[in-house]
Amino acid sequence: MTKFLSYLGYTYRMRETTGTGRIGILCADDQPVFVAVAEQLRNAGHTVQFFDPQSELSAAHITDLSLLINKQVFPHVLPTLRCAQQREITLWNNLPATIAFSSRLIGLQALEEAGFLVPSVTFEKPEGEYVAKGNSIWDGDPELNGEGDFYQDLISTRPIDYKYYAVDDGTRIQTAGKCVTSKLYGPKRFLRQIHDRPRLTSRLRDLVERANLRGVGVDFVKDDENQFWAVDINLAAGYRHSGLEPALYKSITGSLPGK
C-alpha cells in the first residue's frame, strides 16, 4: 500500500508575534469559533479578513496577507491556496495535505496508516445496510443506503458520531472531543463534550505530526464491542463545542512569519 503521510507536509517555525499579521480566513463571517478567534487576533493588533469560501478569489484579494486559513474546501479554493503558496503566503494547513485529504479514499487510507480502525471499502453495494460516499469531500454528505462512488458496510452502532479535534499550538498538540447525532439519520445536533481517550488521541497526535498539520478533525463511530472506527477526516473543521479557541489563537499567531 502506498504511504501518503510521509509526503504531505512542510516544517513551520512556530513563534508568538504581536500586532504584525494580516490574516485571511476562508470562512463564513458568522462561524462562531473563528469569529471568536478573529476577535482575539484583532485585540492583539493583527488584521483579520474573512473571505466567502463560495467565491473565487483572485491574486489581488490575497496579495497582502501574511497567513491564509482555509475553513472550507471546494475545488475553486485550491487554485487560491496554490497562488498563496507561490507568493510565499503561509498556509495554516499545508497544501499537499489539503489536496490529498480532499479525496475521501486517501483520507481513509491515511487514517488507517495512523493506526485507526477503518471500515472496508467496496465499489459495489454491499449486502445489508451500508454507507454511500462520493470520492471528494465536496461531493455531499455520506448517505445511508444511497448511491455513491464507493460503499462501506454500516458499522453496528448507535446513531452517534464521536468527533475528535487536534490543534498544534506550537508547544504541544491539544485535543478535544464531543458527541453529536449522526447526519446519516437527520440533522447533526451537539450532545455533550467527552473526555479524551488516550489511544485515540495518541494516534491523532501522531497523524498531526506525520502530516505536518496545524489542525484536524476526525469522526468516529463506536461499535457494539466499544471499538472506535474512524470514518472521516477534515482539515477544515469548525471546532464548535471543542473549547480549543485558545489553542487555535496560539497556533495561528505562532504560524505567522517572523519579521
Short mmCIF file of C-alpha atoms in Angstrom, two decimals:
data_model
loop_
_atom_site.label_atom_id
_atom_site.label_comp_id
_atom_site.label_asym_id
_atom_site.label_seq_id
_atom_site.Cartn_x
_atom_site.Cartn_y
_atom_site.Cartn_z
CA MET A 1 0.00 0.00 0.00
CA THR A 2 1.37 3.42 -0.96
CA LYS A 3 2.30 5.57 2.04
CA PHE A 4 0.77 9.04 1.93
CA LEU A 5 1.58 10.51 5.32
CA SER A 6 5.31 10.79 4.61
CA TYR A 7 4.70 13.06 1.60
CA LEU A 8 2.31 15.63 2.97
CA GLY A 9 3.89 18.40 4.96
CA TYR A 10 6.21 21.27 5.46
CA THR A 11 8.07 22.29 8.59
CA TYR A 12 6.86 25.52 10.15
CA ARG A 13 8.71 27.59 12.72
CA MET A 14 6.08 28.43 15.30
CA ARG A 15 6.63 31.70 17.13
CA GLU A 16 4.46 34.16 19.02
CA THR A 17 4.01 37.53 17.32
CA THR A 18 2.05 40.62 18.27
CA GLY A 19 0.34 43.12 16.07
CA THR A 20 2.11 42.34 12.79
CA GLY A 21 -0.04 39.84 10.92
CA ARG A 22 -2.52 40.22 8.09
CA ILE A 23 -4.62 37.09 8.34
CA GLY A 24 -7.20 35.84 5.85
CA ILE A 25 -9.80 33.22 6.75
CA LEU A 26 -11.73 31.37 4.04
CA CYS A 27 -14.85 31.03 6.16
CA ALA A 28 -18.31 32.49 6.65
CA ASP A 29 -18.04 35.60 8.82
CA ASP A 30 -20.62 34.27 11.29
CA GLN A 31 -18.87 30.98 12.14
CA PRO A 32 -18.77 31.23 15.95
CA VAL A 33 -15.37 29.68 16.68
CA PHE A 34 -13.41 31.59 14.07
CA VAL A 35 -15.29 34.82 14.85
CA ALA A 36 -14.17 34.47 18.47
CA VAL A 37 -10.59 33.67 17.44
CA ALA A 38 -10.60 36.61 15.00
CA GLU A 39 -11.63 38.94 17.83
CA GLN A 40 -8.69 37.73 19.92
CA LEU A 41 -6.35 38.27 16.97
CA ARG A 42 -7.64 41.80 16.37
CA ASN A 43 -7.32 42.62 20.06
CA ALA A 44 -3.65 41.63 19.76
CA GLY A 45 -3.24 44.10 16.89
CA HIS A 46 -3.48 41.76 13.91
CA THR A 47 -5.64 42.47 10.85
CA VAL A 48 -8.18 39.74 10.07
CA GLN A 49 -10.32 39.45 6.95
CA PHE A 50 -12.97 36.82 6.21
CA PHE A 51 -13.40 35.67 2.62
CA ASP A 52 -16.52 33.95 1.29
CA PRO A 53 -15.39 30.35 0.65
CA GLN A 54 -18.03 30.01 -2.08
CA SER A 55 -16.43 32.83 -4.12
CA GLU A 56 -13.49 32.57 -6.46
CA LEU A 57 -10.63 34.80 -5.29
CA SER A 58 -8.01 36.44 -7.48
CA ALA A 59 -4.40 37.03 -6.51
CA ALA A 60 -5.30 40.64 -5.74
CA HIS A 61 -7.56 39.52 -2.88
CA ILE A 62 -4.76 37.76 -1.02
CA THR A 63 -1.57 39.51 -2.09
CA ASP A 64 -1.12 41.48 1.17
CA LEU A 65 -1.76 38.55 3.51
CA SER A 66 0.78 37.05 5.89
CA LEU A 67 -1.24 33.91 6.57
CA LEU A 68 -4.25 32.19 4.96
CA ILE A 69 -6.54 29.80 6.84
CA ASN A 70 -8.85 27.53 4.90
CA LYS A 71 -12.06 26.65 6.74
CA GLN A 72 -13.87 25.01 3.79
CA VAL A 73 -12.57 23.03 0.83
CA PHE A 74 -14.12 23.39 -2.62
CA PRO A 75 -12.44 22.80 -6.00
CA HIS A 76 -12.21 26.52 -6.74
CA VAL A 77 -10.42 27.14 -3.42
CA LEU A 78 -7.41 25.01 -4.37
CA PRO A 79 -6.03 27.46 -7.00
CA THR A 80 -6.28 30.23 -4.39
CA LEU A 81 -4.25 28.17 -1.93
CA ARG A 82 -1.70 27.36 -4.62
CA CYS A 83 -1.45 31.04 -5.55
CA ALA A 84 -0.87 31.88 -1.89
CA GLN A 85 1.88 29.29 -1.65
CA GLN A 86 3.58 30.63 -4.80
CA ARG A 87 3.52 34.14 -3.31
CA GLU A 88 5.07 32.78 -0.08
CA ILE A 89 1.94 33.45 1.95
CA THR A 90 1.91 30.96 4.82
CA LEU A 91 -0.92 28.43 4.75
CA TRP A 92 -2.16 27.30 8.17
CA ASN A 93 -2.69 23.73 6.92
CA ASN A 94 -0.26 22.77 4.20
CA LEU A 95 -1.37 22.47 0.58
CA PRO A 96 -0.27 18.87 -0.16
CA ALA A 97 -2.31 17.57 2.78
CA THR A 98 -5.30 19.72 1.83
CA ILE A 99 -5.26 18.36 -1.71
CA ALA A 100 -4.64 14.76 -0.66
CA PHE A 101 -7.33 14.66 2.01
CA SER A 102 -9.87 16.17 -0.39
CA SER A 103 -10.09 12.57 -1.57
CA ARG A 104 -12.10 10.55 0.92
CA LEU A 105 -10.28 7.38 -0.09
CA ILE A 106 -6.86 8.90 0.56
CA GLY A 107 -8.14 10.29 3.84
CA LEU A 108 -9.33 6.86 4.93
CA GLN A 109 -6.01 5.33 3.92
CA ALA A 110 -4.11 7.94 5.95
CA LEU A 111 -6.30 7.19 8.97
CA GLU A 112 -5.56 3.50 8.58
CA GLU A 113 -1.82 4.22 8.33
CA ALA A 114 -2.08 6.21 11.56
CA GLY A 115 -3.37 3.08 13.32
CA PHE A 116 -7.12 3.67 13.37
CA LEU A 117 -9.70 1.03 12.53
CA VAL A 118 -11.32 1.99 9.21
CA PRO A 119 -14.36 0.33 7.57
CA SER A 120 -13.55 -1.60 4.41
CA VAL A 121 -14.35 -0.09 1.02
CA THR A 122 -16.14 -1.67 -1.94
CA PHE A 123 -17.18 -0.22 -5.27
CA GLU A 124 -20.35 -2.29 -5.42
CA LYS A 125 -23.18 -2.02 -2.95
CA PRO A 126 -22.71 -4.45 -0.05
CA GLU A 127 -25.43 -6.77 1.14
CA GLY A 128 -27.34 -5.31 4.06
CA GLU A 129 -27.15 -1.70 5.17
CA TYR A 130 -24.25 0.45 4.00
CA VAL A 131 -22.94 4.00 3.75
CA ALA A 132 -22.52 5.53 0.28
CA LYS A 133 -19.86 8.21 -0.21
CA GLY A 134 -18.64 10.43 -3.01
CA ASN A 135 -14.96 10.41 -3.95
CA SER A 136 -14.32 14.01 -2.86
CA ILE A 137 -15.26 15.80 0.34
CA TRP A 138 -17.23 18.37 -1.68
CA ASP A 139 -19.41 15.64 -3.23
CA GLY A 140 -22.00 15.91 -0.45
CA ASP A 141 -22.56 14.13 2.82
CA PRO A 142 -22.39 10.34 3.13
CA GLU A 143 -25.80 8.72 2.63
CA LEU A 144 -27.33 5.69 4.28
CA ASN A 145 -28.16 3.04 1.64
CA GLY A 146 -27.82 5.58 -1.16
CA GLU A 147 -25.83 5.98 -4.37
CA GLY A 148 -22.13 6.77 -4.24
CA ASP A 149 -18.73 6.37 -5.82
CA PHE A 150 -17.82 3.80 -3.17
CA TYR A 151 -19.52 1.97 -0.32
CA GLN A 152 -18.80 0.85 3.23
CA ASP A 153 -20.63 -1.60 5.45
CA LEU A 154 -22.62 0.18 8.13
CA ILE A 155 -20.90 -0.29 11.50
CA SER A 156 -23.41 -1.58 14.06
CA THR A 157 -23.69 1.39 16.41
CA ARG A 158 -26.00 3.93 17.99
CA PRO A 159 -26.74 6.91 15.69
CA ILE A 160 -23.96 8.96 17.30
CA ASP A 161 -20.69 10.32 15.95
CA TYR A 162 -17.66 10.95 18.13
CA LYS A 163 -15.74 13.95 16.83
CA TYR A 164 -12.17 14.49 17.94
CA TYR A 165 -10.08 17.55 17.15
CA ALA A 166 -6.37 18.25 17.39
CA VAL A 167 -4.60 21.61 17.16
CA ASP A 168 -0.84 22.11 17.16
CA ASP A 169 -0.37 25.30 19.17
CA GLY A 170 3.38 25.39 18.58
CA THR A 171 4.18 23.99 22.01
CA ARG A 172 2.01 20.88 22.11
CA ILE A 173 -0.84 19.24 20.23
CA GLN A 174 -4.07 19.90 22.10
CA THR A 175 -7.08 17.61 21.63
CA ALA A 176 -10.78 17.68 22.46
CA GLY A 177 -13.81 15.50 21.72
CA LYS A 178 -17.58 15.71 21.55
CA CYS A 179 -20.63 13.59 20.74
CA VAL A 180 -23.14 14.64 18.08
CA THR A 181 -26.10 12.93 16.47
CA SER A 182 -25.22 11.23 13.19
CA LYS A 183 -26.11 13.07 9.99
CA LEU A 184 -26.98 9.69 8.45
CA TYR A 185 -30.24 9.85 10.38
CA GLY A 186 -31.06 13.55 10.38
CA PRO A 187 -29.62 16.99 11.19
CA LYS A 188 -26.50 16.98 13.31
CA ARG A 189 -27.05 18.04 16.92
CA PHE A 190 -24.49 18.57 19.67
CA LEU A 191 -24.94 16.24 22.63
CA ARG A 192 -22.00 16.67 25.00
CA GLN A 193 -18.27 17.05 25.30
CA ILE A 194 -16.34 13.87 26.03
CA HIS A 195 -13.08 13.03 27.75
CA ASP A 196 -10.00 12.16 25.74
CA ARG A 197 -9.42 8.50 25.03
CA PRO A 198 -5.64 8.12 25.28
CA ARG A 199 -5.31 5.55 22.50
CA LEU A 200 -7.32 7.64 20.03
CA THR A 201 -5.73 10.96 20.92
CA SER A 202 -2.22 9.50 20.81
CA ARG A 203 -2.82 8.31 17.25
CA LEU A 204 -4.44 11.64 16.40
CA ARG A 205 -1.34 13.50 17.59
CA ASP A 206 0.80 11.13 15.54
CA LEU A 207 -1.30 11.91 12.45
CA VAL A 208 -0.84 15.66 13.02
CA GLU A 209 2.91 15.27 13.37
CA ARG A 210 3.38 12.93 10.42
CA ALA A 211 1.32 15.07 8.02
CA ASN A 212 2.67 18.38 9.46
CA LEU A 213 -0.82 19.69 10.16
CA ARG A 214 -1.81 22.66 12.29
CA GLY A 215 -5.35 21.39 12.90
CA VAL A 216 -7.59 18.44 12.04
CA GLY A 217 -10.89 16.81 12.91
CA VAL A 218 -11.61 13.08 12.75
CA ASP A 219 -15.05 11.46 13.00
CA PHE A 220 -15.51 8.11 14.71
CA VAL A 221 -18.33 5.69 15.38
CA LYS A 222 -18.32 3.18 18.24
CA ASP A 223 -19.47 -0.37 17.56
CA ASP A 224 -21.25 -2.82 19.86
CA GLU A 225 -17.88 -4.04 21.19
CA ASN A 226 -16.81 -0.50 22.16
CA GLN A 227 -14.28 -0.29 19.34
CA PHE A 228 -13.89 3.07 17.64
CA TRP A 229 -13.83 3.23 13.83
CA ALA A 230 -12.50 6.29 12.00
CA VAL A 231 -14.89 7.23 9.20
CA ASP A 232 -13.88 10.74 8.10
CA ILE A 233 -11.01 13.26 8.27
CA ASN A 234 -11.49 17.02 7.98
CA LEU A 235 -8.72 19.61 7.59
CA ALA A 236 -11.32 22.38 7.52
CA ALA A 237 -13.06 21.53 10.80
CA GLY A 238 -15.28 24.01 12.60
CA TYR A 239 -14.12 23.14 16.17
CA ARG A 240 -17.52 24.01 17.63
CA HIS A 241 -18.07 22.98 21.25
CA SER A 242 -14.42 21.91 21.45
CA GLY A 243 -13.06 24.61 23.76
CA LEU A 244 -9.99 24.85 21.51
CA GLU A 245 -10.29 28.57 20.74
CA PRO A 246 -7.18 29.44 22.84
CA ALA A 247 -5.20 26.71 21.08
CA LEU A 248 -6.34 27.97 17.68
CA TYR A 249 -5.33 31.52 18.58
CA LYS A 250 -1.90 30.39 19.72
CA SER A 251 -1.46 28.17 16.67
CA ILE A 252 -2.41 30.95 14.25
CA THR A 253 -0.17 33.58 15.84
CA GLY A 254 2.66 31.09 16.04
CA SER A 255 2.29 30.29 12.33
CA LEU A 256 2.77 33.92 11.27
CA PRO A 257 6.08 34.52 9.52
CA GLY A 258 8.62 36.30 11.70
CA LYS A 259 9.81 39.77 10.89
#
